[in-house]
Amino acid sequence: MFDTDTIHALLRRIADGAISPDAALAELRAAPRSYAELGDFARVDLRRAERTGVPEIIYGAGKTPGQIVAIARRMIEAGLVNIIATRLADDAHRAVLDAFPGARSYDLCRAVRVAPADQLPLPGHVAVVTAGTADLPVAEEVELVCDVLGSHTQRWADIGIACLERTLDALPALRTASVLVCAAGMEAALPSVLAGLLRIPIIAVPVSAGYGVNAGGYNALLSVLGSCVPGVLAVNIDNGVGAAVAAHRIHAAICADAPL
């Protein structure tokens, strides 16, 4: 599969008469696939970042350690960096760290960053807020993905509304962010409170932390979906990756329109 720049150059060559349409078609047919087949267990998308701006992220749950290592190794062979493997069981976590010296471990969210490479972040930042300490694993996943994509983050942990003073004390700092991601379990009231006090976009991540009635995060999910405050956006339960991608795209759009 050709990227946009290559296709544009090919069309330009046709327009200039440097190549015939039939020859161009032959080049297109001979183009390598955008994915790599790994036995009978994976087809690794190697060019997702070119299409969407977000590389394929290895979801570790349900995969064997060997499968995860093989997928990451194939991505490295393709020249990819900042490969993320998430939701790793203990044995998979150890296997990835052993297989790739220099990989970075993110213990709270059970993730590993393979072939880490620093990049210059966008100006400004994404605020990552948790209602409680139990929500930190999801927050760390948000921070990891934002960092890989190029959005700097600032964390404000444990500012839930059970002590409203700590919520209000954080507001001056939160107002400096371009977008805010709020991870909240229990009844997940914090995203609605923040959306009623701030002008920036609020992305709520309902978290599965909570007592029985929380039902694995469904109570929190219904709370953020049913918010009476206009503008609260919601992703799936514990979906730090989805929240981070959305936050980065909003942040990047704000930076492109009016640099911070």
Short mmCIF file of C-alpha atoms in Angstrom, two decimals:
data_model
loop_
_atom_site.label_atom_id
_atom_site.label_comp_id
_atom_site.label_asym_id
_atom_site.label_seq_id
_atom_site.Cartn_x
_atom_site.Cartn_y
_atom_site.Cartn_z
CA MET A 1 0.00 0.00 0.00
CA PHE A 2 1.39 3.39 -1.00
CA ASP A 3 1.29 6.37 1.33
CA THR A 4 -0.29 9.65 0.20
CA ASP A 5 2.99 11.28 -0.81
CA THR A 6 4.01 8.33 -2.98
CA ILE A 7 0.63 8.21 -4.72
CA HIS A 8 0.78 11.95 -5.38
CA ALA A 9 4.25 11.59 -6.89
CA LEU A 10 3.02 8.72 -9.06
CA LEU A 11 0.09 10.79 -10.33
CA ARG A 12 2.46 13.66 -11.06
CA ARG A 13 4.66 11.35 -13.13
CA ILE A 14 1.61 10.30 -15.13
CA ALA A 15 0.59 13.93 -15.66
CA ASP A 16 4.11 14.83 -16.80
CA GLY A 17 4.19 11.93 -19.24
CA ALA A 18 7.10 10.27 -17.46
CA ILE A 19 5.15 7.06 -16.99
CA SER A 20 2.13 5.52 -18.69
CA PRO A 21 -1.10 4.74 -16.82
CA ASP A 22 -0.49 1.02 -17.44
CA ALA A 23 2.99 1.24 -15.93
CA ALA A 24 1.63 3.15 -12.96
CA LEU A 25 -1.03 0.49 -12.47
CA ALA A 26 1.68 -2.16 -12.51
CA GLU A 27 3.55 -0.28 -9.76
CA LEU A 28 0.41 -0.09 -7.67
CA ARG A 29 -0.25 -3.81 -8.07
CA ALA A 30 3.34 -4.60 -7.08
CA ALA A 31 3.18 -2.45 -3.95
CA PRO A 32 3.89 -4.35 -0.74
CA ARG A 33 1.04 -5.01 1.65
CA SER A 34 0.55 -2.63 4.52
CA TYR A 35 0.44 -5.55 6.94
CA ALA A 36 2.64 -8.49 7.78
CA GLU A 37 1.32 -12.01 8.34
CA LEU A 38 2.66 -13.83 11.38
CA GLY A 39 1.81 -17.50 11.10
CA ASP A 40 -1.82 -18.21 11.85
CA PHE A 41 -2.27 -15.74 14.72
CA ALA A 42 -1.74 -12.15 13.52
CA ARG A 43 -1.71 -9.75 10.61
CA VAL A 44 0.27 -6.80 11.92
CA ASP A 45 -0.75 -3.39 10.59
CA LEU A 46 2.57 -1.68 9.87
CA ARG A 47 1.26 1.50 8.28
CA ARG A 48 -1.59 2.50 10.52
CA ALA A 49 0.30 5.56 11.71
CA GLU A 50 0.61 6.76 8.12
CA ARG A 51 -3.14 6.43 7.61
CA THR A 52 -4.46 7.62 10.95
CA GLY A 53 -1.62 9.24 12.87
CA VAL A 54 -1.88 6.53 15.51
CA PRO A 55 0.21 3.33 15.28
CA GLU A 56 -1.19 -0.09 16.00
CA ILE A 57 -1.16 -0.71 19.75
CA ILE A 58 -0.72 -4.30 20.90
CA TYR A 59 -3.59 -5.32 23.16
CA GLY A 60 -2.00 -7.93 25.37
CA ALA A 61 -5.00 -9.50 27.07
CA GLY A 62 -5.79 -12.85 25.49
CA LYS A 63 -2.43 -13.11 23.70
CA THR A 64 0.40 -15.42 24.72
CA PRO A 65 3.78 -13.94 25.66
CA GLY A 66 5.28 -15.42 22.49
CA GLN A 67 2.64 -13.83 20.30
CA ILE A 68 3.15 -10.41 21.84
CA VAL A 69 6.94 -10.62 21.48
CA ALA A 70 6.64 -11.76 17.85
CA ILE A 71 4.29 -8.90 16.97
CA ALA A 72 6.55 -6.31 18.60
CA ARG A 73 9.64 -7.77 16.94
CA ARG A 74 7.99 -7.57 13.51
CA MET A 75 7.07 -3.95 14.11
CA ILE A 76 10.67 -3.15 15.02
CA GLU A 77 11.86 -4.88 11.84
CA ALA A 78 9.58 -2.49 9.93
CA GLY A 79 11.36 0.47 11.51
CA LEU A 80 8.62 1.39 13.98
CA VAL A 81 9.43 2.96 17.35
CA ASN A 82 7.47 3.67 20.51
CA ILE A 83 5.60 0.39 20.24
CA ILE A 84 3.04 -0.02 23.03
CA ALA A 85 1.87 -3.32 24.48
CA THR A 86 -0.99 -2.89 26.95
CA ARG A 87 -2.93 -4.98 29.48
CA LEU A 88 -0.13 -7.49 29.93
CA ALA A 89 -0.40 -10.45 32.26
CA ASP A 90 2.58 -10.94 34.57
CA ASP A 91 4.25 -13.57 32.39
CA ALA A 92 3.79 -11.50 29.23
CA HIS A 93 5.09 -8.41 31.00
CA ARG A 94 8.28 -10.21 31.97
CA ALA A 95 8.66 -11.78 28.51
CA VAL A 96 8.46 -8.44 26.71
CA LEU A 97 10.94 -6.77 29.07
CA ASP A 98 13.33 -9.72 28.70
CA ALA A 99 13.04 -9.77 24.90
CA PHE A 100 13.66 -6.06 24.36
CA PRO A 101 16.44 -4.49 26.44
CA GLY A 102 15.75 -0.81 26.97
CA ALA A 103 11.97 -1.24 26.95
CA ARG A 104 10.14 0.91 29.47
CA SER A 105 7.69 -0.59 31.92
CA TYR A 106 4.52 1.11 33.11
CA ASP A 107 3.59 -0.99 36.09
CA LEU A 108 0.26 0.56 37.09
CA CYS A 109 -1.40 0.04 33.72
CA ARG A 110 0.54 -3.18 32.96
CA ALA A 111 2.04 -1.80 29.76
CA VAL A 112 5.46 -1.79 28.11
CA ARG A 113 6.90 0.68 25.62
CA VAL A 114 9.24 -1.09 23.21
CA ALA A 115 11.90 0.74 21.16
CA PRO A 116 11.27 3.97 23.07
CA ALA A 117 12.16 7.13 21.19
CA ASP A 118 11.78 10.67 22.48
CA GLN A 119 10.08 13.27 20.34
CA LEU A 120 9.38 16.97 20.65
CA PRO A 121 5.89 17.34 22.15
CA LEU A 122 3.28 19.78 20.98
CA PRO A 123 3.05 23.07 22.88
CA GLY A 124 0.68 23.11 25.81
CA HIS A 125 -0.57 20.01 27.56
CA VAL A 126 -3.38 17.59 28.27
CA ALA A 127 -4.57 17.48 31.88
CA VAL A 128 -5.05 13.95 33.23
CA VAL A 129 -7.28 13.90 36.30
CA THR A 130 -8.39 11.08 38.55
CA ALA A 131 -11.24 11.13 41.02
CA GLY A 132 -9.40 8.68 43.27
CA THR A 133 -6.10 6.86 43.65
CA ALA A 134 -7.72 3.64 42.42
CA ASP A 135 -8.19 5.30 39.01
CA LEU A 136 -4.45 5.79 38.48
CA PRO A 137 -3.88 2.69 36.27
CA VAL A 138 -6.22 4.16 33.65
CA ALA A 139 -4.60 7.58 34.03
CA GLU A 140 -1.14 6.10 33.44
CA GLU A 141 -2.39 4.44 30.25
CA VAL A 142 -3.69 7.83 29.06
CA GLU A 143 -0.34 9.45 29.84
CA LEU A 144 1.65 6.75 28.06
CA VAL A 145 -0.35 6.97 24.83
CA CYS A 146 -0.45 10.78 24.85
CA ASP A 147 3.31 10.87 25.30
CA VAL A 148 3.90 8.49 22.39
CA LEU A 149 1.60 10.54 20.15
CA GLY A 150 3.30 13.82 21.09
CA SER A 151 1.05 15.44 23.70
CA HIS A 152 2.59 16.39 27.03
CA THR A 153 0.46 15.59 30.08
CA GLN A 154 0.09 16.94 33.59
CA ARG A 155 -1.47 14.73 36.25
CA TRP A 156 -3.88 15.74 39.00
CA ALA A 157 -4.70 12.67 41.09
CA ASP A 158 -7.32 12.05 43.75
CA ILE A 159 -9.34 15.26 43.45
CA GLY A 160 -12.78 13.67 43.61
CA ILE A 161 -15.85 15.45 44.92
CA ALA A 162 -15.99 13.63 48.28
CA CYS A 163 -13.75 16.53 49.31
CA LEU A 164 -14.90 19.32 47.01
CA GLU A 165 -12.19 21.69 48.26
CA ARG A 166 -9.48 19.65 46.55
CA THR A 167 -11.47 19.78 43.30
CA LEU A 168 -11.80 23.56 43.48
CA ASP A 169 -8.14 24.03 44.43
CA ALA A 170 -7.07 22.32 41.21
CA LEU A 171 -9.17 24.52 38.91
CA PRO A 172 -6.59 27.30 38.26
CA ALA A 173 -4.05 24.77 37.00
CA LEU A 174 -6.63 22.78 35.04
CA ARG A 175 -7.71 25.92 33.17
CA THR A 176 -4.26 26.07 31.53
CA ALA A 177 -4.78 22.74 29.73
CA SER A 178 -6.12 22.51 26.19
CA VAL A 179 -8.16 19.38 26.96
CA LEU A 180 -8.82 17.31 30.07
CA VAL A 181 -9.17 13.55 30.52
CA CYS A 182 -10.92 12.52 33.73
CA ALA A 183 -10.76 8.92 34.97
CA ALA A 184 -13.45 8.24 37.56
CA GLY A 185 -15.03 5.16 39.09
CA MET A 186 -17.76 4.85 41.71
CA GLU A 187 -20.57 7.20 40.55
CA ALA A 188 -18.16 9.14 38.29
CA ALA A 189 -19.53 12.56 39.22
CA LEU A 190 -16.21 14.40 38.78
CA PRO A 191 -16.32 14.78 34.96
CA SER A 192 -19.70 16.52 35.21
CA VAL A 193 -18.50 18.82 37.98
CA LEU A 194 -15.40 19.80 36.01
CA ALA A 195 -17.44 20.32 32.83
CA GLY A 196 -19.63 22.77 34.76
CA LEU A 197 -16.57 24.77 35.84
CA LEU A 198 -14.19 24.69 32.87
CA ARG A 199 -14.34 25.79 29.22
CA ILE A 200 -12.00 23.13 27.89
CA PRO A 201 -13.15 19.79 26.40
CA ILE A 202 -13.72 17.09 29.02
CA ILE A 203 -13.21 13.43 28.10
CA ALA A 204 -14.56 11.08 30.75
CA VAL A 205 -13.18 7.58 31.25
CA PRO A 206 -15.55 5.55 33.44
CA VAL A 207 -13.43 3.25 35.59
CA SER A 208 -14.31 -0.19 36.89
CA ALA A 209 -13.19 0.72 40.44
CA GLY A 210 -16.07 0.79 42.89
CA TYR A 211 -18.28 -1.20 45.22
CA GLY A 212 -20.89 -3.73 44.14
CA VAL A 213 -23.45 -1.42 42.55
CA ASN A 214 -20.73 -0.06 40.28
CA ALA A 215 -21.00 -3.37 38.42
CA GLY A 216 -17.56 -3.33 36.86
CA GLY A 217 -17.84 0.29 35.73
CA TYR A 218 -21.35 0.24 34.24
CA ASN A 219 -22.64 2.61 36.89
CA ALA A 220 -19.82 5.04 36.10
CA LEU A 221 -20.46 4.66 32.36
CA LEU A 222 -24.17 5.44 32.72
CA SER A 223 -23.31 8.42 34.91
CA VAL A 224 -21.03 10.07 32.37
CA LEU A 225 -23.35 9.23 29.46
CA GLY A 226 -26.29 10.72 31.38
CA SER A 227 -24.46 13.86 32.48
CA CYS A 228 -26.66 16.95 32.66
CA VAL A 229 -23.68 19.13 31.72
CA PRO A 230 -23.40 19.66 27.95
CA GLY A 231 -20.13 18.70 26.36
CA VAL A 232 -18.99 15.74 28.48
CA LEU A 233 -17.48 13.20 26.08
CA ALA A 234 -17.22 9.55 27.11
CA VAL A 235 -15.20 6.52 26.08
CA ASN A 236 -15.66 2.90 27.09
CA ILE A 237 -14.97 1.56 30.58
CA ASP A 238 -11.26 1.70 31.47
CA ASN A 239 -10.42 2.75 27.88
CA GLY A 240 -7.38 4.92 28.52
CA VAL A 241 -6.09 4.31 25.00
CA GLY A 242 -9.25 5.64 23.36
CA ALA A 243 -9.36 8.67 25.64
CA ALA A 244 -5.71 9.46 24.97
CA VAL A 245 -6.11 9.31 21.19
CA ALA A 246 -9.16 11.57 21.33
CA ALA A 247 -7.40 14.01 23.66
CA HIS A 248 -4.30 14.14 21.49
CA ARG A 249 -6.30 14.81 18.34
CA ILE A 250 -8.20 17.65 20.01
CA HIS A 251 -4.96 19.05 21.42
CA ALA A 252 -3.24 18.82 18.03
CA ALA A 253 -6.15 20.56 16.32
CA ILE A 254 -6.03 23.37 18.87
CA CYS A 255 -2.27 23.74 18.39
CA ALA A 256 -2.63 23.82 14.61
CA ASP A 257 -5.33 26.48 14.75
CA ALA A 258 -3.81 28.69 17.42
CA PRO A 259 -0.38 27.64 18.75
CA LEU A 260 -0.30 27.68 22.53
#
